[in-house]
mmCIF file of C-alpha atoms in Angstrom:
data_model
loop_
_atom_site.group_PDB
_atom_site.id
_atom_site.type_symbol
_atom_site.label_atom_id
_atom_site.label_comp_id
_atom_site.label_asym_id
_atom_site.label_seq_id
_atom_site.Cartn_x
_atom_site.Cartn_y
_atom_site.Cartn_z
ATOM 1 C CA MET A 1 -4.054 6.805 -23.158
ATOM 2 C CA ARG A 2 -4.043 6.930 -18.763
ATOM 3 C CA LYS A 3 -2.697 9.441 -17.029
ATOM 4 C CA LYS A 4 0.232 8.766 -14.537
ATOM 5 C CA LEU A 5 0.035 9.874 -11.234
ATOM 6 C CA PHE A 6 3.340 8.783 -10.258
ATOM 7 C CA HIS A 7 6.295 7.343 -11.485
ATOM 8 C CA ILE A 8 9.058 5.557 -9.272
ATOM 9 C CA GLU A 9 12.121 4.734 -10.966
ATOM 10 C CA ASP A 10 14.541 2.017 -8.803
ATOM 11 C CA VAL A 11 13.314 3.138 -5.209
ATOM 12 C CA LYS A 12 15.475 1.716 -2.919
ATOM 13 C CA GLN A 13 14.929 1.977 1.095
ATOM 14 C CA TYR A 14 17.429 0.584 3.545
ATOM 15 C CA PHE A 15 17.844 0.990 6.893
ATOM 16 C CA THR A 16 21.016 0.264 9.155
ATOM 17 C CA VAL A 17 21.182 -2.359 11.281
ATOM 18 C CA LYS A 18 23.085 -1.587 14.762
ATOM 19 C CA LYS A 19 26.869 -2.812 15.087
ATOM 20 C CA THR A 20 27.944 -5.226 17.706
ATOM 21 C CA GLY A 21 31.758 -4.383 17.071
ATOM 22 C CA PHE A 22 33.813 -1.002 16.085
ATOM 23 C CA LYS A 23 35.883 -2.742 12.749
ATOM 24 C CA GLU A 24 31.878 -4.466 11.674
ATOM 25 C CA GLU A 25 30.984 -3.792 8.674
ATOM 26 C CA GLN A 26 28.121 -1.733 8.345
ATOM 27 C CA LYS A 27 24.477 -3.996 7.314
ATOM 28 C CA TYR A 28 21.131 -2.626 5.984
ATOM 29 C CA VAL A 29 18.170 -4.104 5.904
ATOM 30 C CA ARG A 30 17.094 -4.189 2.989
ATOM 31 C CA ALA A 31 13.476 -3.337 2.755
ATOM 32 C CA VAL A 32 12.496 -1.983 -0.445
ATOM 33 C CA ASP A 33 15.443 -2.720 -3.185
ATOM 34 C CA GLY A 34 14.806 -1.298 -6.349
ATOM 35 C CA ILE A 35 11.456 -0.628 -7.846
ATOM 36 C CA THR A 36 10.287 0.130 -10.941
ATOM 37 C CA LEU A 37 6.688 1.266 -11.443
ATOM 38 C CA ASP A 38 3.675 3.456 -12.512
ATOM 39 C CA ILE A 39 0.498 4.107 -10.393
ATOM 40 C CA TYR A 40 -2.028 5.504 -12.547
ATOM 41 C CA GLU A 41 -4.470 7.999 -11.786
ATOM 42 C CA GLY A 42 -7.935 6.450 -10.716
ATOM 43 C CA GLU A 43 -6.982 3.290 -10.343
ATOM 44 C CA THR A 44 -6.638 1.101 -7.331
ATOM 45 C CA LEU A 45 -3.099 -1.081 -6.989
ATOM 46 C CA GLY A 46 -3.071 -3.693 -4.880
ATOM 47 C CA LEU A 47 0.101 -4.784 -3.315
ATOM 48 C CA VAL A 48 -0.090 -8.030 -1.987
ATOM 49 C CA GLY A 49 3.330 -10.273 -0.428
ATOM 50 C CA GLU A 50 4.300 -12.094 2.849
ATOM 51 C CA SER A 51 4.632 -10.149 5.647
ATOM 52 C CA GLY A 52 8.334 -8.106 6.496
ATOM 53 C CA CYS A 53 8.642 -8.454 2.739
ATOM 54 C CA GLY A 54 8.340 -4.328 2.144
ATOM 55 C CA LYS A 55 4.788 -3.672 0.926
ATOM 56 C CA SER A 56 4.181 -1.000 4.123
ATOM 57 C CA THR A 57 7.924 0.393 3.709
ATOM 58 C CA LEU A 58 6.785 1.132 0.199
ATOM 59 C CA GLY A 59 3.783 2.914 1.199
ATOM 60 C CA ARG A 60 5.394 5.072 3.065
ATOM 61 C CA THR A 61 8.113 5.894 1.290
ATOM 62 C CA LEU A 62 6.407 7.142 -1.849
ATOM 63 C CA LEU A 63 4.792 9.444 0.944
ATOM 64 C CA GLN A 64 7.666 10.797 2.296
ATOM 65 C CA LEU A 65 7.348 9.215 6.078
ATOM 66 C CA TYR A 66 10.748 7.789 5.365
ATOM 67 C CA PRO A 67 13.266 9.764 3.469
ATOM 68 C CA LEU A 68 14.460 7.475 0.278
ATOM 69 C CA THR A 69 17.816 5.839 0.229
ATOM 70 C CA GLU A 70 18.069 5.646 -2.887
ATOM 71 C CA GLY A 71 16.075 6.127 -6.494
ATOM 72 C CA LYS A 72 13.098 8.884 -7.615
ATOM 73 C CA ILE A 73 9.848 9.652 -6.801
ATOM 74 C CA THR A 74 7.745 11.497 -9.334
ATOM 75 C CA TYR A 75 4.583 13.154 -8.947
ATOM 76 C CA TYR A 76 2.821 14.700 -11.142
ATOM 77 C CA LYS A 77 0.348 17.788 -10.359
ATOM 78 C CA SER A 78 -3.282 17.843 -11.348
ATOM 79 C CA ASP A 79 -2.319 20.534 -13.669
ATOM 80 C CA ASP A 80 0.594 18.659 -14.899
ATOM 81 C CA ARG A 81 3.444 19.696 -13.287
ATOM 82 C CA GLU A 82 6.141 17.129 -12.076
ATOM 83 C CA ILE A 83 7.516 17.081 -9.070
ATOM 84 C CA GLU A 84 10.666 15.108 -7.475
ATOM 85 C CA LEU A 85 9.051 14.542 -3.781
ATOM 86 C CA ALA A 86 12.696 12.919 -2.416
ATOM 87 C CA SER A 87 13.838 16.287 -3.325
ATOM 88 C CA LEU A 88 11.662 19.115 -1.826
ATOM 89 C CA PRO A 89 13.008 20.632 1.775
ATOM 90 C CA PRO A 90 10.593 19.384 4.953
ATOM 91 C CA ASP A 91 8.688 22.891 4.814
ATOM 92 C CA GLU A 92 7.769 22.805 0.623
ATOM 93 C CA MET A 93 6.523 18.498 1.442
ATOM 94 C CA ARG A 94 4.444 19.309 4.189
ATOM 95 C CA GLY A 95 2.440 21.895 1.942
ATOM 96 C CA PHE A 96 1.669 17.682 -0.111
ATOM 97 C CA ARG A 97 0.592 16.808 3.039
ATOM 98 C CA ARG A 98 -2.967 17.251 2.320
ATOM 99 C CA GLU A 99 -3.240 15.178 -1.580
ATOM 100 C CA LEU A 100 -1.003 12.422 -0.597
ATOM 101 C CA GLN A 101 -2.773 10.775 2.881
ATOM 102 C CA LEU A 102 -2.833 7.884 5.276
ATOM 103 C CA ILE A 103 -4.983 4.913 6.104
ATOM 104 C CA PHE A 104 -3.299 3.049 9.111
ATOM 105 C CA GLN A 105 -3.825 -0.565 9.812
ATOM 106 C CA ASP A 106 -5.074 -0.721 13.794
ATOM 107 C CA PRO A 107 -7.814 1.390 14.131
ATOM 108 C CA TYR A 108 -7.131 0.934 17.809
ATOM 109 C CA SER A 109 -3.673 2.612 18.085
ATOM 110 C CA SER A 110 -3.858 4.618 15.381
ATOM 111 C CA LEU A 111 -6.696 7.071 17.130
ATOM 112 C CA ASN A 112 -5.883 10.248 19.842
ATOM 113 C CA PRO A 113 -7.957 8.586 23.127
ATOM 114 C CA ARG A 114 -7.995 11.860 24.407
ATOM 115 C CA MET A 115 -9.456 13.049 21.849
ATOM 116 C CA THR A 116 -13.046 13.294 20.622
ATOM 117 C CA VAL A 117 -14.399 12.407 16.806
ATOM 118 C CA GLY A 118 -14.835 15.900 15.856
ATOM 119 C CA GLN A 119 -10.783 16.836 17.054
ATOM 120 C CA ILE A 120 -9.834 13.677 15.653
ATOM 121 C CA ILE A 121 -11.155 14.589 11.591
ATOM 122 C CA GLY A 122 -10.265 18.560 12.414
ATOM 123 C CA GLU A 123 -7.144 18.385 13.450
ATOM 124 C CA GLY A 124 -5.309 17.742 9.561
ATOM 125 C CA LEU A 125 -8.700 20.616 8.599
ATOM 126 C CA VAL A 126 -6.725 22.965 11.395
ATOM 127 C CA SER A 127 -3.280 22.134 10.239
ATOM 128 C CA HIS A 128 -3.476 22.566 6.691
ATOM 129 C CA GLY A 129 -5.093 25.951 7.254
ATOM 130 C CA ILE A 130 -8.744 24.937 6.016
ATOM 131 C CA PHE A 131 -10.703 26.190 8.430
ATOM 132 C CA LYS A 132 -9.472 27.721 12.101
ATOM 133 C CA ARG A 133 -10.054 26.500 15.325
ATOM 134 C CA GLY A 134 -13.651 27.287 16.404
ATOM 135 C CA ASP A 135 -14.786 27.855 13.093
ATOM 136 C CA PRO A 136 -18.740 27.348 13.331
ATOM 137 C CA ALA A 137 -18.643 25.881 9.574
ATOM 138 C CA MET A 138 -15.852 23.516 10.198
ATOM 139 C CA ARG A 139 -18.319 20.941 12.569
ATOM 140 C CA ASP A 140 -21.047 21.112 9.370
ATOM 141 C CA TYR A 141 -17.839 20.133 7.013
ATOM 142 C CA ILE A 142 -16.965 17.513 9.705
ATOM 143 C CA ILE A 143 -20.574 16.055 9.934
ATOM 144 C CA ASN A 144 -21.089 15.780 6.291
ATOM 145 C CA VAL A 145 -17.655 14.262 5.719
ATOM 146 C CA MET A 146 -18.908 12.075 8.858
ATOM 147 C CA GLU A 147 -21.731 11.060 7.192
ATOM 148 C CA GLU A 148 -20.091 10.410 4.501
ATOM 149 C CA CYS A 149 -18.143 7.958 5.970
ATOM 150 C CA GLY A 150 -21.004 5.846 7.508
ATOM 151 C CA LEU A 151 -20.725 7.901 10.989
ATOM 152 C CA ASP A 152 -24.039 9.187 12.351
ATOM 153 C CA ALA A 153 -23.686 13.438 13.061
ATOM 154 C CA TYR A 154 -23.972 12.541 17.021
ATOM 155 C CA PHE A 155 -20.376 10.818 17.328
ATOM 156 C CA PHE A 156 -18.995 13.896 17.248
ATOM 157 C CA GLY A 157 -18.268 14.715 20.496
ATOM 158 C CA ARG A 158 -17.449 11.326 21.171
ATOM 159 C CA TYR A 159 -13.978 9.328 21.899
ATOM 160 C CA PRO A 160 -12.314 7.212 20.037
ATOM 161 C CA HIS A 161 -13.151 3.959 23.639
ATOM 162 C CA GLN A 162 -16.576 4.503 22.638
ATOM 163 C CA PHE A 163 -16.781 2.572 19.318
ATOM 164 C CA SER A 164 -16.156 -0.404 17.410
ATOM 165 C CA GLY A 165 -13.284 -1.378 15.373
ATOM 166 C CA GLY A 166 -15.149 -1.089 12.084
ATOM 167 C CA GLN A 167 -16.285 2.635 13.256
ATOM 168 C CA ARG A 168 -13.099 3.384 14.776
ATOM 169 C CA GLN A 169 -11.886 2.637 11.189
ATOM 170 C CA ARG A 170 -14.223 4.629 9.181
ATOM 171 C CA ILE A 171 -13.379 7.674 11.507
ATOM 172 C CA GLY A 172 -9.735 7.019 10.836
ATOM 173 C CA ILE A 173 -10.893 7.345 6.726
ATOM 174 C CA ALA A 174 -12.891 10.413 7.660
ATOM 175 C CA ARG A 175 -9.861 11.634 8.860
ATOM 176 C CA SER A 176 -7.930 11.000 5.463
ATOM 177 C CA LEU A 177 -10.733 12.068 3.653
ATOM 178 C CA ALA A 178 -11.284 15.332 5.358
ATOM 179 C CA LEU A 179 -8.310 16.852 3.008
ATOM 180 C CA LYS A 180 -9.956 15.988 -0.255
ATOM 181 C CA PRO A 181 -6.276 13.924 -1.171
ATOM 182 C CA ARG A 182 -5.394 12.979 -4.244
ATOM 183 C CA PHE A 183 -4.052 9.731 -3.866
ATOM 184 C CA VAL A 184 -4.237 7.796 -0.662
ATOM 185 C CA VAL A 185 -1.956 4.655 1.344
ATOM 186 C CA CYS A 186 -4.497 2.781 2.508
ATOM 187 C CA ASP A 187 -2.341 0.379 4.785
ATOM 188 C CA GLU A 188 -3.718 -3.156 5.420
ATOM 189 C CA ALA A 189 -6.751 -1.154 6.315
ATOM 190 C CA VAL A 190 -9.416 -4.488 6.481
ATOM 191 C CA SER A 191 -6.997 -6.586 8.163
ATOM 192 C CA ALA A 192 -7.660 -6.215 12.202
ATOM 193 C CA LEU A 193 -11.166 -6.460 11.483
ATOM 194 C CA ASP A 194 -13.609 -9.192 11.028
ATOM 195 C CA VAL A 195 -14.991 -10.836 7.914
ATOM 196 C CA SER A 196 -18.107 -8.882 7.671
ATOM 197 C CA ILE A 197 -16.722 -5.683 8.955
ATOM 198 C CA GLN A 198 -14.217 -6.343 6.162
ATOM 199 C CA SER A 199 -16.824 -5.877 3.294
ATOM 200 C CA GLN A 200 -18.711 -2.717 4.260
ATOM 201 C CA ILE A 201 -15.451 -0.997 4.555
ATOM 202 C CA LEU A 202 -14.989 -1.916 1.381
ATOM 203 C CA ASN A 203 -17.498 -1.001 0.288
ATOM 204 C CA LEU A 204 -17.539 2.688 1.482
ATOM 205 C CA LEU A 205 -13.599 2.576 0.272
ATOM 206 C CA SER A 206 -15.316 1.790 -3.668
ATOM 207 C CA ASP A 207 -17.750 4.519 -3.199
ATOM 208 C CA LEU A 208 -15.620 6.910 -1.884
ATOM 209 C CA LYS A 209 -12.891 6.727 -4.461
ATOM 210 C CA LYS A 210 -15.567 6.998 -7.610
ATOM 211 C CA LYS A 211 -17.270 10.176 -5.270
ATOM 212 C CA SER A 212 -13.796 11.494 -4.697
ATOM 213 C CA GLU A 213 -11.592 10.428 -8.178
ATOM 214 C CA LEU A 214 -9.072 9.267 -5.580
ATOM 215 C CA THR A 215 -6.524 6.864 -5.965
ATOM 216 C CA TYR A 216 -5.565 3.905 -3.769
ATOM 217 C CA LEU A 217 -2.674 1.864 -3.280
ATOM 218 C CA PHE A 218 -4.078 -0.605 -1.379
ATOM 219 C CA ILE A 219 -1.713 -2.763 0.930
ATOM 220 C CA THR A 220 -2.734 -6.262 2.053
ATOM 221 C CA HIS A 221 -1.825 -9.617 2.604
ATOM 222 C CA ASP A 222 -5.014 -11.408 1.777
ATOM 223 C CA LEU A 223 -5.227 -12.277 -2.296
ATOM 224 C CA SER A 224 -9.357 -12.233 -2.193
ATOM 225 C CA VAL A 225 -9.633 -9.028 -0.945
ATOM 226 C CA VAL A 226 -7.284 -7.287 -3.081
ATOM 227 C CA LYS A 227 -9.063 -9.080 -5.901
ATOM 228 C CA TYR A 228 -12.363 -7.056 -5.133
ATOM 229 C CA ILE A 229 -11.200 -4.221 -4.773
ATOM 230 C CA SER A 230 -7.929 -3.445 -7.379
ATOM 231 C CA ASP A 231 -7.718 -3.008 -11.036
ATOM 232 C CA ARG A 232 -3.663 -3.472 -11.015
ATOM 233 C CA ILE A 233 -1.717 -6.093 -8.533
ATOM 234 C CA GLY A 234 1.770 -6.445 -7.549
ATOM 235 C CA VAL A 235 3.519 -9.243 -5.683
ATOM 236 C CA MET A 236 6.012 -8.145 -3.966
ATOM 237 C CA TYR A 237 8.711 -10.428 -2.271
ATOM 238 C CA LEU A 238 11.864 -9.553 0.016
ATOM 239 C CA GLY A 239 11.315 -6.023 -1.301
ATOM 240 C CA ASN A 240 11.034 -6.660 -4.675
ATOM 241 C CA ILE A 241 7.485 -6.474 -7.183
ATOM 242 C CA VAL A 242 8.108 -10.034 -8.824
ATOM 243 C CA GLU A 243 4.947 -9.875 -10.707
ATOM 244 C CA LEU A 244 2.794 -6.556 -12.097
ATOM 245 C CA SER A 245 -0.760 -6.845 -13.873
ATOM 246 C CA ASP A 246 -4.125 -6.117 -14.214
ATOM 247 C CA THR A 247 -6.283 -7.938 -11.819
ATOM 248 C CA GLU A 248 -8.227 -10.444 -13.517
ATOM 249 C CA SER A 249 -4.973 -11.296 -16.503
ATOM 250 C CA LEU A 250 -3.044 -12.664 -12.924
ATOM 251 C CA PHE A 251 -5.965 -14.366 -11.374
ATOM 252 C CA ARG A 252 -6.474 -15.979 -15.060
ATOM 253 C CA HIS A 253 -2.925 -16.529 -15.780
ATOM 254 C CA SER A 254 0.327 -16.310 -13.185
ATOM 255 C CA TYR A 255 3.540 -16.005 -14.502
ATOM 256 C CA HIS A 256 5.639 -16.215 -11.227
ATOM 257 C CA PRO A 257 6.210 -19.560 -9.415
ATOM 258 C CA TYR A 258 5.802 -17.326 -5.670
ATOM 259 C CA THR A 259 2.207 -15.789 -7.359
ATOM 260 C CA GLU A 260 0.732 -19.078 -7.688
ATOM 261 C CA ALA A 261 2.308 -20.370 -4.433
ATOM 262 C CA LEU A 262 0.303 -17.518 -3.248
ATOM 263 C CA LEU A 263 -3.302 -17.932 -5.532
ATOM 264 C CA SER A 264 -3.207 -21.992 -4.258
ATOM 265 C CA ALA A 265 -3.623 -20.762 -0.826
ATOM 266 C CA ILE A 266 -6.321 -18.859 -1.179
ATOM 267 C CA PRO A 267 -8.938 -21.147 1.000
ATOM 268 C CA THR A 268 -12.230 -21.620 -1.068
ATOM 269 C CA THR A 269 -15.576 -23.334 -0.547
ATOM 270 C CA GLU A 270 -16.360 -25.089 -3.941
ATOM 271 C CA LEU A 271 -16.339 -29.014 -3.441
ATOM 272 C CA GLU A 272 -14.954 -29.356 -6.762
ATOM 273 C CA ASP A 273 -12.191 -27.204 -6.690
ATOM 274 C CA LYS A 274 -8.879 -29.443 -7.531
ATOM 275 C CA ARG A 275 -6.463 -26.679 -7.240
ATOM 276 C CA GLU A 276 -2.973 -28.316 -5.920
ATOM 277 C CA ARG A 277 -2.120 -26.524 -2.724
ATOM 278 C CA ILE A 278 1.935 -25.076 -3.278
ATOM 279 C CA LEU A 279 3.982 -25.116 0.124
ATOM 280 C CA LEU A 280 6.947 -22.988 0.088
ATOM 281 C CA ASP A 281 9.815 -24.718 1.622
ATOM 282 C CA GLY A 282 11.925 -22.832 4.025
ATOM 283 C CA ASP A 283 11.638 -19.766 5.454
ATOM 284 C CA ILE A 284 11.478 -16.154 3.992
ATOM 285 C CA PRO A 285 15.482 -15.295 3.437
ATOM 286 C CA SER A 286 17.193 -12.218 5.591
ATOM 287 C CA PRO A 287 16.359 -8.547 3.989
ATOM 288 C CA VAL A 288 19.798 -8.320 5.602
ATOM 289 C CA ASN A 289 21.942 -10.959 3.825
ATOM 290 C CA PRO A 290 19.544 -11.349 0.358
ATOM 291 C CA PRO A 291 19.706 -14.612 -1.971
ATOM 292 C CA SER A 292 21.956 -13.962 -5.200
ATOM 293 C CA GLY A 293 20.582 -14.016 -8.596
ATOM 294 C CA CYS A 294 16.580 -14.437 -7.982
ATOM 295 C CA LYS A 295 15.530 -13.907 -4.383
ATOM 296 C CA PHE A 296 12.930 -16.576 -4.589
ATOM 297 C CA HIS A 297 15.433 -19.505 -5.673
ATOM 298 C CA THR A 298 15.836 -20.305 -1.990
ATOM 299 C CA ARG A 299 12.534 -21.356 -1.879
ATOM 300 C CA CYS A 300 11.266 -22.119 -5.333
ATOM 301 C CA ARG A 301 10.741 -26.012 -6.834
ATOM 302 C CA TYR A 302 11.609 -24.922 -10.734
ATOM 303 C CA CYS A 303 15.241 -23.439 -10.084
ATOM 304 C CA THR A 304 18.199 -24.115 -11.974
ATOM 305 C CA GLU A 305 21.677 -22.790 -12.211
ATOM 306 C CA LYS A 306 20.407 -19.592 -13.579
ATOM 307 C CA CYS A 307 18.409 -18.720 -11.579
ATOM 308 C CA LEU A 308 21.497 -19.139 -8.867
ATOM 309 C CA ALA A 309 23.859 -16.909 -10.473
ATOM 310 C CA GLU A 310 21.610 -14.835 -12.486
ATOM 311 C CA GLU A 311 18.890 -11.776 -11.357
ATOM 312 C CA PRO A 312 16.023 -12.087 -13.905
ATOM 313 C CA GLU A 313 14.665 -9.150 -15.910
ATOM 314 C CA PHE A 314 11.654 -7.203 -14.644
ATOM 315 C CA LYS A 315 9.642 -7.593 -18.419
ATOM 316 C CA ASP A 316 6.262 -7.168 -20.112
ATOM 317 C CA LEU A 317 5.038 -10.679 -21.182
ATOM 318 C CA GLY A 318 2.546 -8.574 -22.722
ATOM 319 C CA LYS A 319 -0.587 -6.845 -22.095
ATOM 320 C CA GLY A 320 1.221 -5.091 -19.684
ATOM 321 C CA HIS A 321 1.737 -8.373 -17.736
ATOM 322 C CA PHE A 322 5.290 -7.867 -16.125
ATOM 323 C CA VAL A 323 7.393 -10.503 -14.414
ATOM 324 C CA ALA A 324 11.031 -10.855 -12.902
ATOM 325 C CA CYS A 325 11.594 -14.934 -13.205
ATOM 326 C CA HIS A 326 13.720 -16.327 -15.949
ATOM 327 C CA TYR A 327 11.284 -19.164 -16.773
ATOM 328 C CA PRO A 328 7.877 -17.876 -16.400
ATOM 329 C CA LEU A 329 5.062 -20.335 -16.237
#
């Protein structure tokens, strides 16, 4: 039986919208609008969807970088203790930062240009009291982590501007993994890189996961990338997960019309590929004022009166394949 690392229950993350008038009703951006799922130890959970659907917000809410609006985030320690992260005061939450890390999307803006590689990777080690600043053992430890992430030891004293995008992302990965975390949110960690470099970083992440027994939440908009690295995939639309399944099942048979459209858009070099390209009409509705019923009904070609009025239940169709649709394909 798989061991849970996170249990997320009806998680909501709203952001207030600035009022334009004194009597105007307060409005909210519903970035994450009621998500329930489990993340298991040792797996890579891929999260895909269009820009603005709430993928990154969910990842940062899990790490408590955003204060939770509503719901529960239960984290299971290695000794099976259950920790309700949202209820922890900041000083106690700081103790869990070492176990919960983040790899940023942009390898250019996420590194301090005034710090050397050694200082960037060592900053977290000093902050968490693993080493004291100036400790000779810290240099050896950092160099070992750098080499595990494909960085040569002589990079230790160099600055970020002296590296390519792929090398900078390796520095970001080394910074996160130096703390020996259990859970890492990869927030579009390869989207800013060339395709050839993407494959190198994905292989590195896969190797580090096996070696260090890590759990990933891998956020991306590229289905071909998420297919390669993920054990399970969740498809997000306008703040909700509309389909969740293991990778093989999702690509073999998707049940939600939105997933169907995303899969049809994956480019291929096969000359005999006869897939129908499904074009979604219109734009994504505003998360400030989402549609009633099924949020996808404004763009769905299978929409009925029921879809306009009733919100679909997120239900298991068998073997852990969940979908939120009144008429699964």
